[in-house]
Short mmCIF file of C-alpha atoms in Angstrom, two decimals:
data_model
loop_
_atom_site.label_atom_id
_atom_site.label_comp_id
_atom_site.label_asym_id
_atom_site.label_seq_id
_atom_site.Cartn_x
_atom_site.Cartn_y
_atom_site.Cartn_z
CA MET A 1323 38.83 77.05 13.74
CA GLU A 1324 41.79 76.44 11.49
CA LYS A 1325 45.32 76.55 12.79
CA PRO A 1326 48.48 77.38 10.83
CA GLY A 1327 49.47 74.32 8.84
CA ASP A 1328 46.11 72.54 9.19
CA HIS A 1329 44.41 73.88 6.07
CA ARG A 1330 45.17 71.79 2.96
CA ILE A 1331 44.13 72.96 -0.50
CA ASP A 1332 43.65 70.16 -3.04
CA GLY A 1333 44.06 70.50 -6.80
CA TRP A 1334 45.34 73.19 -9.15
CA LYS A 1335 41.93 74.83 -9.47
CA SER A 1336 41.54 75.33 -5.72
CA ILE A 1337 45.15 76.48 -5.33
CA ALA A 1338 44.64 79.04 -8.11
CA ALA A 1339 41.42 80.28 -6.50
CA TYR A 1340 43.25 80.72 -3.19
CA LEU A 1341 45.85 82.85 -4.96
CA GLY A 1342 43.22 84.81 -6.85
CA ARG A 1343 44.65 83.68 -10.22
CA ASP A 1344 43.81 81.20 -12.95
CA ARG A 1345 44.97 77.57 -13.07
CA SER A 1346 47.67 78.12 -15.70
CA THR A 1347 49.25 80.92 -13.66
CA ALA A 1348 49.43 78.72 -10.56
CA ILE A 1349 51.12 75.95 -12.57
CA ARG A 1350 53.57 78.43 -14.09
CA TRP A 1351 54.44 79.89 -10.68
CA ALA A 1352 55.10 76.38 -9.35
CA GLY A 1353 57.58 75.86 -12.18
CA ASP A 1354 59.42 79.17 -12.31
CA ARG A 1355 58.82 80.85 -8.93
CA GLY A 1356 58.92 77.96 -6.51
CA LEU A 1357 55.25 78.08 -5.50
CA PRO A 1358 55.05 75.48 -2.68
CA VAL A 1359 52.89 72.75 -4.24
CA HIS A 1360 53.17 69.10 -3.21
CA ALA A 1361 52.39 65.95 -5.22
CA LEU A 1362 50.33 63.15 -3.73
CA PRO A 1363 51.99 59.74 -4.11
CA GLY A 1364 50.43 57.01 -6.25
CA GLY A 1365 47.78 57.23 -8.94
CA LYS A 1366 48.03 57.51 -12.69
CA SER A 1367 47.64 61.28 -12.77
CA ARG A 1368 49.62 63.80 -10.76
CA SER A 1369 47.37 65.02 -7.93
CA VAL A 1370 48.66 68.05 -6.08
CA TYR A 1371 47.92 69.94 -2.89
CA ALA A 1372 49.23 72.98 -1.03
CA LEU A 1373 49.25 74.12 2.58
CA ALA A 1374 47.62 77.47 3.26
CA HIS A 1375 50.31 78.76 5.59
CA GLU A 1376 53.02 77.89 3.03
CA LEU A 1377 51.13 79.76 0.29
CA ASP A 1378 50.69 82.75 2.58
CA ALA A 1379 54.40 82.87 3.37
CA TRP A 1380 55.31 82.49 -0.30
CA MET A 1381 52.92 85.27 -1.35
CA ALA A 1382 54.32 87.61 1.29
CA GLY A 1383 57.79 87.07 -0.18
CA GLN A 1384 56.59 87.39 -3.77
CA GLY A 1385 54.40 90.45 -3.15
CA ALA A 1386 56.15 93.01 -5.35
CA GLY A 1387 56.31 90.66 -8.31
CA MET A 1388 52.65 89.73 -7.99
CA VAL A 1389 51.59 93.35 -7.87
CA ALA A 1390 53.41 94.03 -11.12
CA GLU A 1391 51.64 91.27 -13.07
CA LEU A 1392 48.51 91.90 -15.05
CA PRO A 1393 45.33 90.29 -13.70
CA PRO A 1394 44.13 87.22 -15.62
CA ASN A 1395 40.64 88.57 -16.26
CA ASP A 1396 39.30 91.61 -18.03
CA PRO A 1397 38.57 94.61 -15.81
CA PRO A 1398 35.01 94.54 -14.49
CA THR A 1399 32.54 96.96 -15.95
CA ALA A 1400 31.60 99.94 -13.84
CA PRO A 1401 28.59 99.21 -11.63
CA PRO A 1402 25.42 101.15 -12.37
CA ILE A 1403 24.66 104.25 -10.36
CA VAL A 1404 21.64 103.39 -8.26
CA ALA A 1405 19.93 105.78 -5.89
CA ILE A 1406 19.87 104.06 -2.49
CA PRO A 1407 17.52 105.57 0.11
CA LEU A 1408 19.21 106.61 3.34
CA PRO A 1409 17.91 105.53 6.74
CA PRO A 1410 17.19 108.16 9.40
CA PRO A 1411 20.40 109.43 11.06
CA SER A 1412 19.44 107.79 14.35
CA ARG A 1413 19.85 104.37 12.75
CA TRP A 1414 23.58 104.84 12.09
CA SER A 1415 24.82 101.47 13.32
CA ARG A 1416 27.86 100.37 15.26
CA ARG A 1417 29.10 98.65 12.10
CA GLY A 1418 28.83 101.96 10.27
CA ALA A 1419 30.89 103.53 13.03
CA ALA A 1420 33.50 100.82 12.63
CA LEU A 1421 33.71 101.49 8.89
CA GLY A 1422 34.20 105.16 9.62
CA LEU A 1423 37.10 104.34 11.91
CA VAL A 1424 38.67 102.18 9.22
CA ALA A 1425 38.67 105.13 6.85
CA LEU A 1426 40.92 107.00 9.27
CA GLY A 1427 43.71 104.66 8.24
CA GLY A 1428 44.47 103.60 11.80
CA GLY A 1429 44.95 99.97 10.81
CA ALA A 1430 44.87 97.68 13.84
CA LEU A 1431 41.22 97.56 14.94
CA ALA A 1432 39.74 95.40 17.65
CA ALA A 1433 38.71 92.00 16.37
CA TRP A 1434 35.05 92.38 17.36
CA GLN A 1435 34.63 95.17 14.81
CA TRP A 1436 35.46 92.89 11.91
CA ARG A 1437 34.59 89.30 12.74
CA GLY A 1438 31.07 89.59 11.41
CA ALA A 1439 31.61 92.09 8.61
CA GLY A 1440 30.04 89.81 6.01
CA GLY A 1441 31.29 86.41 4.93
CA GLY A 1442 31.40 84.86 8.40
CA ALA A 1443 33.88 85.03 11.24
CA LEU A 1444 37.63 85.00 10.73
CA SER A 1445 39.73 82.71 12.82
CA ASP A 1446 42.22 84.18 15.27
CA ALA A 1447 45.13 83.34 12.95
CA THR A 1448 43.43 84.86 9.91
CA MET A 1449 42.36 87.89 11.91
CA ALA A 1450 45.94 88.50 12.97
CA ARG A 1451 47.14 88.43 9.35
CA TYR A 1452 44.25 90.64 8.27
CA VAL A 1453 44.90 93.31 10.89
CA THR A 1454 48.62 93.33 10.10
CA ALA A 1455 47.84 93.75 6.40
CA ARG A 1456 45.55 96.66 7.21
CA ASP A 1457 48.37 98.28 9.17
CA ASP A 1458 50.61 97.90 6.13
CA VAL A 1459 47.98 99.48 3.86
CA ALA A 1460 47.41 102.38 6.24
CA LEU A 1461 51.13 103.24 6.31
CA ARG A 1462 51.10 104.02 2.57
CA ASP A 1463 54.53 102.56 1.94
CA GLY A 1464 55.33 100.80 -1.34
CA ALA A 1465 57.04 97.75 0.20
CA ARG A 1466 54.32 97.33 2.82
CA LEU A 1467 51.58 97.61 0.21
CA ALA A 1468 53.31 94.94 -1.87
CA ARG A 1469 53.37 92.74 1.22
CA ALA A 1470 49.75 93.43 2.20
CA ILE A 1471 48.08 92.83 -1.15
CA PRO A 1472 48.91 89.10 -1.49
CA VAL A 1473 47.81 88.50 2.11
CA LEU A 1474 44.50 90.27 1.56
CA ARG A 1475 43.99 88.40 -1.71
CA SER A 1476 44.53 85.05 -0.03
CA ILE A 1477 42.05 85.90 2.73
CA ALA A 1478 39.54 87.21 0.19
CA ALA A 1479 39.81 83.97 -1.79
CA ARG A 1480 38.75 82.01 1.30
CA HIS A 1481 36.24 84.60 2.52
CA PRO A 1482 34.86 86.15 -0.69
CA ASP A 1483 31.80 87.60 1.08
CA HIS A 1484 33.75 89.36 3.83
CA VAL A 1485 33.10 93.03 3.14
CA GLY A 1486 35.98 94.37 5.22
CA VAL A 1487 38.56 92.20 3.50
CA GLN A 1488 37.33 93.11 0.01
CA GLU A 1489 37.20 96.81 0.90
CA SER A 1490 40.73 96.69 2.30
CA LEU A 1491 41.97 94.96 -0.84
CA ALA A 1492 40.29 97.53 -3.11
CA GLU A 1493 41.82 100.38 -1.14
CA ALA A 1494 45.26 98.74 -1.12
CA TRP A 1495 45.30 98.46 -4.91
CA LEU A 1496 44.43 102.13 -5.37
CA LEU A 1497 47.13 103.19 -2.94
CA ALA A 1498 49.65 100.90 -4.65
CA ARG A 1499 49.40 102.96 -7.84
CA GLU A 1500 50.22 106.15 -5.95
CA PHE A 1501 52.64 104.99 -3.28
CA GLY A 1502 53.95 101.77 -4.84
CA SER A 1503 54.82 100.48 -8.27
CA ALA A 1504 51.50 99.02 -9.45
CA PRO A 1505 50.68 100.15 -13.02
CA ASP A 1506 47.37 101.96 -13.42
CA ALA A 1507 45.92 99.23 -15.64
CA VAL A 1508 46.51 96.63 -12.93
CA ALA A 1509 45.60 98.79 -9.95
CA PHE A 1510 42.29 100.06 -11.31
CA ALA A 1511 41.18 96.65 -12.56
CA GLU A 1512 42.01 94.88 -9.30
CA ALA A 1513 40.55 97.67 -7.12
CA ARG A 1514 37.31 97.57 -9.07
CA ARG A 1515 37.18 93.80 -8.85
CA ALA A 1516 37.45 93.89 -5.05
CA ALA A 1517 35.04 96.83 -4.76
CA ASP A 1518 32.49 94.95 -6.84
CA ALA A 1519 32.84 91.92 -4.56
CA ALA A 1520 32.30 94.12 -1.49
CA ARG A 1521 29.24 95.74 -3.06
CA LYS A 1522 27.62 92.35 -3.69
CA THR A 1523 27.48 91.76 0.05
CA MET A 1524 26.99 95.38 1.11
CA PRO A 1525 25.35 97.43 -1.69
CA ARG A 1526 25.89 100.65 0.25
CA SER A 1527 29.64 100.13 0.75
CA VAL A 1528 31.16 103.57 1.10
CA VAL A 1529 34.64 102.24 0.36
CA ALA A 1530 33.47 100.57 -2.85
CA ASP A 1531 31.83 103.80 -3.99
CA ARG A 1532 34.83 105.99 -3.35
CA VAL A 1533 37.08 103.47 -5.09
CA GLU A 1534 34.72 103.56 -8.06
CA GLY A 1535 34.71 107.37 -7.96
CA VAL A 1536 38.49 107.50 -8.22
CA ALA A 1537 38.49 105.00 -11.10
CA ALA A 1538 35.71 106.85 -12.92
CA TYR A 1539 37.70 110.10 -12.82
CA TRP A 1540 41.28 108.98 -13.40
CA CYS A 1541 40.76 105.81 -15.45
CA ASP A 1542 37.51 106.41 -17.36
CA ARG A 1543 37.96 110.20 -17.62
CA ASP A 1544 34.31 110.61 -16.65
CA PRO A 1545 34.06 113.51 -14.18
CA VAL A 1546 30.26 113.57 -14.15
CA ARG A 1547 29.95 109.94 -13.12
CA ALA A 1548 32.77 110.34 -10.61
CA GLY A 1549 30.88 113.20 -8.97
CA VAL A 1550 27.66 111.22 -8.74
CA VAL A 1551 29.39 108.22 -7.16
CA PHE A 1552 31.36 110.33 -4.68
CA ARG A 1553 28.29 112.27 -3.59
CA ARG A 1554 26.54 108.94 -3.01
CA ALA A 1555 29.50 107.71 -0.95
CA ILE A 1556 29.44 110.85 1.19
CA ALA A 1557 25.67 110.62 1.66
CA ASN A 1558 26.02 107.03 2.86
CA GLY A 1559 29.16 107.68 4.92
CA PRO A 1560 29.30 111.36 5.93
CA ARG A 1561 31.96 110.60 8.55
CA ASP A 1562 34.32 108.78 6.18
CA PRO A 1563 37.28 111.15 5.80
CA LEU A 1564 38.65 109.46 2.69
CA ALA A 1565 35.33 109.90 0.87
CA HIS A 1566 35.65 113.65 1.44
CA LEU A 1567 39.39 113.70 0.72
CA TRP A 1568 39.29 111.75 -2.53
CA TYR A 1569 36.32 113.81 -3.69
CA ALA A 1570 38.27 116.97 -2.83
CA ASN A 1571 41.21 115.71 -4.89
CA ILE A 1572 39.23 115.36 -8.10
CA LEU A 1573 37.40 118.65 -7.51
CA ALA A 1574 40.76 120.40 -7.08
CA ASP A 1575 42.14 118.75 -10.21
CA ASN A 1576 39.11 119.96 -12.13
CA GLY A 1577 39.52 123.55 -10.96
CA GLU A 1578 36.37 123.60 -8.81
CA ASP A 1579 38.22 125.36 -6.02
CA ALA A 1580 35.36 126.33 -3.68
CA ALA A 1581 33.87 122.83 -3.69
CA ALA A 1582 37.33 121.31 -3.21
CA ALA A 1583 38.01 123.56 -0.20
CA ARG A 1584 34.68 122.48 1.32
CA GLU A 1585 35.59 118.79 1.03
CA PHE A 1586 39.18 119.28 2.20
CA ASP A 1587 37.84 121.03 5.31
CA ALA A 1588 35.40 118.17 5.96
CA ALA A 1589 38.21 115.60 5.67
CA ARG A 1590 40.51 117.60 7.95
CA MET A 1591 37.81 117.85 10.60
CA LEU A 1592 37.38 114.06 10.56
CA ALA A 1593 41.10 113.14 10.45
CA PRO A 1594 43.02 116.13 11.82
CA GLY A 1595 46.76 116.12 11.25
CA ALA A 1596 46.87 113.02 9.02
CA PRO A 1597 50.06 113.49 6.94
CA TYR A 1598 48.68 111.92 3.75
CA LEU A 1599 45.64 114.19 3.99
CA LEU A 1600 47.72 117.34 4.50
CA ALA A 1601 49.92 116.37 1.53
CA ASP A 1602 46.85 116.14 -0.69
CA TYR A 1603 45.54 119.40 0.73
CA GLY A 1604 48.84 121.12 -0.03
CA TRP A 1605 48.67 119.89 -3.62
CA GLY A 1606 45.10 121.20 -3.83
CA LEU A 1607 46.29 124.60 -2.62
CA TRP A 1608 48.88 124.73 -5.41
CA MET A 1609 46.30 123.78 -8.06
CA ALA A 1610 44.12 126.63 -6.77
CA GLY A 1611 47.00 129.07 -7.27
CA ARG A 1612 47.82 129.48 -3.57
CA VAL A 1613 51.50 128.75 -4.11
CA ALA A 1614 53.06 130.10 -0.89
CA GLU A 1615 50.53 128.30 1.31
CA ALA A 1616 51.00 125.11 -0.67
CA TRP A 1617 54.76 125.19 -0.32
CA ALA A 1618 54.62 125.81 3.43
CA MET A 1619 52.14 122.97 3.96
CA LEU A 1620 53.97 120.45 1.79
CA ASP A 1621 57.42 121.32 3.14
CA ASP A 1622 56.20 120.84 6.71
CA VAL A 1623 54.65 117.45 5.89
CA ALA A 1624 57.77 116.27 4.06
CA ARG A 1625 60.01 117.26 6.95
CA ARG A 1626 57.85 115.37 9.44
CA GLN A 1627 57.20 112.39 7.16
CA PRO A 1628 60.28 112.14 4.90
CA MET A 1629 59.17 108.84 3.34
CA LEU A 1630 55.71 110.06 2.29
CA SER A 1631 56.07 109.92 -1.49
CA SER A 1632 52.97 112.00 -2.26
CA ALA A 1633 54.43 115.02 -0.43
CA HIS A 1634 57.66 114.82 -2.44
CA ASP A 1635 55.70 114.30 -5.65
CA ALA A 1636 53.81 117.53 -5.06
CA LEU A 1637 56.92 119.43 -3.90
CA SER A 1638 58.84 118.37 -7.02
CA ILE A 1639 56.20 119.91 -9.28
CA VAL A 1640 55.81 123.05 -7.16
CA ALA A 1641 59.58 123.54 -7.37
CA LEU A 1642 59.60 122.87 -11.12
CA ALA A 1643 56.79 125.36 -11.72
CA GLY A 1644 58.78 127.96 -9.81
CA GLY A 1645 61.87 127.45 -11.97
CA ASP A 1646 63.78 125.55 -9.27
CA LEU A 1647 65.07 122.53 -11.20
CA ALA A 1648 67.47 121.58 -8.42
CA GLY A 1649 64.49 121.43 -6.05
CA TYR A 1650 62.62 119.33 -8.59
CA ALA A 1651 65.53 116.87 -8.76
CA LEU A 1652 65.83 116.76 -4.96
CA HIS A 1653 62.20 115.85 -4.34
CA LEU A 1654 62.05 113.54 -7.36
CA ARG A 1655 64.95 111.62 -5.83
CA ALA A 1656 63.17 111.42 -2.47
CA ARG A 1657 59.97 110.24 -4.14
CA ALA A 1658 61.82 107.55 -6.10
CA GLN A 1659 63.50 106.27 -2.95
CA ALA A 1660 60.21 106.19 -1.04
CA ARG A 1661 58.42 104.26 -3.78
CA ALA A 1662 61.41 102.00 -4.57
CA GLU A 1663 60.32 101.99 -8.21
CA ARG A 1664 63.17 101.08 -10.56
CA GLU A 1665 62.04 103.16 -13.53
CA LEU A 1666 61.49 106.21 -11.34
CA ILE A 1667 64.92 105.77 -9.75
CA ALA A 1668 66.52 105.56 -13.22
CA TYR A 1669 64.65 108.67 -14.36
CA SER A 1670 65.75 110.57 -11.25
CA ALA A 1671 69.38 109.63 -11.93
CA ALA A 1672 69.01 110.83 -15.54
CA ILE A 1673 67.70 114.19 -14.32
CA ASP A 1674 70.67 114.52 -11.96
CA ARG A 1675 73.07 113.84 -14.84
CA THR A 1676 71.45 116.28 -17.25
CA LEU A 1677 71.29 118.99 -14.60
CA ALA A 1678 75.06 118.66 -14.20
CA ILE A 1679 75.47 118.94 -18.00
CA ASP A 1680 73.23 122.00 -18.15
CA ALA A 1681 75.03 123.64 -15.24
CA ALA A 1682 78.31 123.24 -17.12
CA THR A 1683 76.96 125.12 -20.14
CA GLY A 1684 75.97 128.09 -18.02
CA ASP A 1685 73.31 129.36 -20.46
CA GLY A 1686 70.47 128.97 -17.95
CA ARG A 1687 68.17 127.21 -20.44
CA TYR A 1688 68.46 123.68 -18.99
CA ALA A 1689 67.80 122.32 -22.48
CA ALA A 1690 69.10 118.80 -21.79
CA THR A 1691 67.06 118.45 -18.61
CA TYR A 1692 63.83 119.61 -20.21
CA ALA A 1693 64.49 117.33 -23.18
CA VAL A 1694 64.72 114.28 -20.90
CA MET A 1695 61.58 115.33 -19.03
CA LEU A 1696 59.59 115.92 -22.20
CA SER A 1697 60.74 112.70 -23.86
CA ARG A 1698 59.63 110.64 -20.87
CA ALA A 1699 56.34 112.51 -20.54
CA LEU A 1700 55.46 111.98 -24.20
CA SER A 1701 56.44 108.31 -24.19
CA TYR A 1702 54.17 107.62 -21.23
CA THR A 1703 51.31 109.57 -22.76
CA GLN A 1704 51.51 108.02 -26.20
CA SER A 1705 51.45 104.49 -24.79
CA ALA A 1706 48.40 105.14 -22.61
CA GLU A 1707 45.04 103.66 -23.52
CA ARG A 1708 43.37 107.00 -22.78
CA PRO A 1709 46.09 109.60 -23.40
CA ASP A 1710 46.26 112.82 -21.40
CA HIS A 1711 48.80 115.31 -22.72
CA SER A 1712 48.44 117.80 -19.85
CA TRP A 1713 51.80 116.90 -18.25
CA PRO A 1714 53.83 117.03 -21.50
CA ALA A 1715 52.12 120.35 -22.29
CA PHE A 1716 53.11 121.68 -18.88
CA VAL A 1717 56.74 120.64 -19.38
CA ALA A 1718 56.88 122.15 -22.89
CA SER A 1719 55.42 125.37 -21.52
CA LEU A 1720 58.03 125.56 -18.77
CA ALA A 1721 60.77 124.99 -21.32
CA GLY A 1722 59.42 127.90 -23.37
CA GLU A 1723 58.96 125.65 -26.40
CA ARG A 1724 56.02 127.34 -28.09
CA GLY A 1725 56.14 125.13 -31.19
CA GLN A 1726 56.29 121.93 -29.16
CA LEU A 1727 53.48 123.13 -26.91
CA GLY A 1728 51.29 123.95 -29.90
CA ALA A 1729 51.89 120.51 -31.39
CA ILE A 1730 51.04 118.79 -28.09
CA LEU A 1731 47.81 120.77 -27.73
CA ALA A 1732 46.85 119.97 -31.31
CA ASP A 1733 47.54 116.29 -30.73
CA ALA A 1734 45.39 116.36 -27.60
CA ARG A 1735 42.53 117.97 -29.51
CA THR A 1736 42.86 115.37 -32.29
CA HIS A 1737 42.50 112.60 -29.71
CA GLY A 1738 39.40 114.24 -28.26
CA GLU A 1739 41.05 114.74 -24.88
CA ARG A 1740 39.41 116.65 -22.06
CA TRP A 1741 41.55 117.80 -19.16
CA GLY A 1742 41.22 118.62 -15.51
CA ALA A 1743 44.85 119.30 -14.53
CA ALA A 1744 43.87 122.69 -13.12
CA GLY A 1745 47.35 123.55 -11.84
CA PHE A 1746 49.05 122.77 -15.15
CA VAL A 1747 46.40 124.59 -17.17
CA ARG A 1748 46.54 127.65 -14.89
CA HIS A 1749 50.32 127.80 -15.26
CA ILE A 1750 50.23 127.39 -19.07
CA ARG A 1751 47.53 130.05 -19.37
CA ALA A 1752 49.56 132.54 -17.33
CA ARG A 1753 52.78 131.82 -19.28
CA TRP A 1754 51.11 132.28 -22.72
CA ARG A 1755 48.38 134.81 -21.92
CA GLY A 1756 49.58 136.97 -24.82
CA ASP A 1757 49.09 134.14 -27.33
CA PRO A 1758 45.35 133.98 -28.14
CA ALA A 1759 45.72 131.01 -30.51
CA LEU A 1760 47.24 128.80 -27.81
CA ILE A 1761 44.78 130.02 -25.19
CA ALA A 1762 41.84 129.19 -27.47
CA VAL A 1763 43.05 125.62 -28.04
CA LEU A 1764 43.72 125.21 -24.33
CA GLY A 1765 40.19 126.34 -23.49
CA GLY A 1766 38.74 123.78 -25.87
CA LEU A 1767 40.32 120.96 -23.86
CA ARG A 1768 38.44 121.71 -20.66
CA GLN A 1769 36.34 118.81 -19.38
CA GLN A 1770 32.87 118.87 -17.85
CA ARG A 1771 32.25 120.01 -14.31
CA ILE A 1772 32.00 117.47 -11.53
CA GLU A 1773 29.40 119.36 -9.51
CA PRO A 1774 26.36 120.92 -11.20
CA GLU A 1775 26.48 124.70 -11.24
#
């Protein structure tokens, strides 16, 4: 059993593997970030080594910067969808029960549940770091996620076959794109990499499947595949609340309201009162057109959990859709503070400034504010690998810019886009219901269903 300070890692290649990076990155970090690497005396060539506990401490301090860097390898290809026969319900094992508990987001689990979860036992010291990292992931806080990811990566490098560690890492990366500052390109690639590693040891990993389902929908824009993978995850882990919740989220986004309500109810039964779950449910209510219920749910969650960025994200859009730009600015500011993301903080400050300018004009059009919003929305969309113009279209519609909206829809059709974005589409359709040309183009952007009819 290793003790802190005992474990020495020899050579650049081994140090890089421990960090989950390539050799050149490790050398660069030693030069410009103070990576704690030591040189062995003597010899014609410079032999180096590092101490595991020093690397762990360094990575914890460098977490945010590491999250923001692109991974050195290409994103892994999506794993094939394979039908895996289910055992009889009576054979649901204690390990399956432990995985179900993990999905609740409780974090600190008893060590016996995880010591043998593939890849061999973890030492007491490693287990302590692992459990703390899981707590950080479960709290859905940007700074804590940035701290947890390097720790999980270091443990995964030393225990690559440990299913629980790989699953935790995959989940952390997905949450970092929503609650932290990880760019989608990084988060999806790293989450898939960890999910693929977990699946190699446990082919029926529910966590790996739901991670893949999220990536298939939001990254690949493939709702059919996402549905197949999520239904497999739920079949293999019917008591995993996040499998139901994340499936509900994509169903709601795609306008499949009855199916979304079914999955939201299943998730709420398994994890009653979980704030992150209720925030997602409130957003689903708004996308289904149940505006008053959505506002009441989201407002209650935000009051009880003021640093939950997803609640403020949803509230900002609900306020914006209702014509309350001051409310949009308020919740945008709260979201930016919760995520501690510099670009989002700068954008929030710009909205505050333009709102003051618009208020001084007194014409009620808020032209400067909408111009800032639309400029940012279009710049993000046009730089995306797989563009989705649904948000810029929503902003243009709110601004009453018919010409701009028509141009955005035409651009989306030219790019072959297919949208879910049920809440945005519903709002645009209601605003321009007397404009058959716009409605026809909008209808042509609808994507395939997730669940077969």
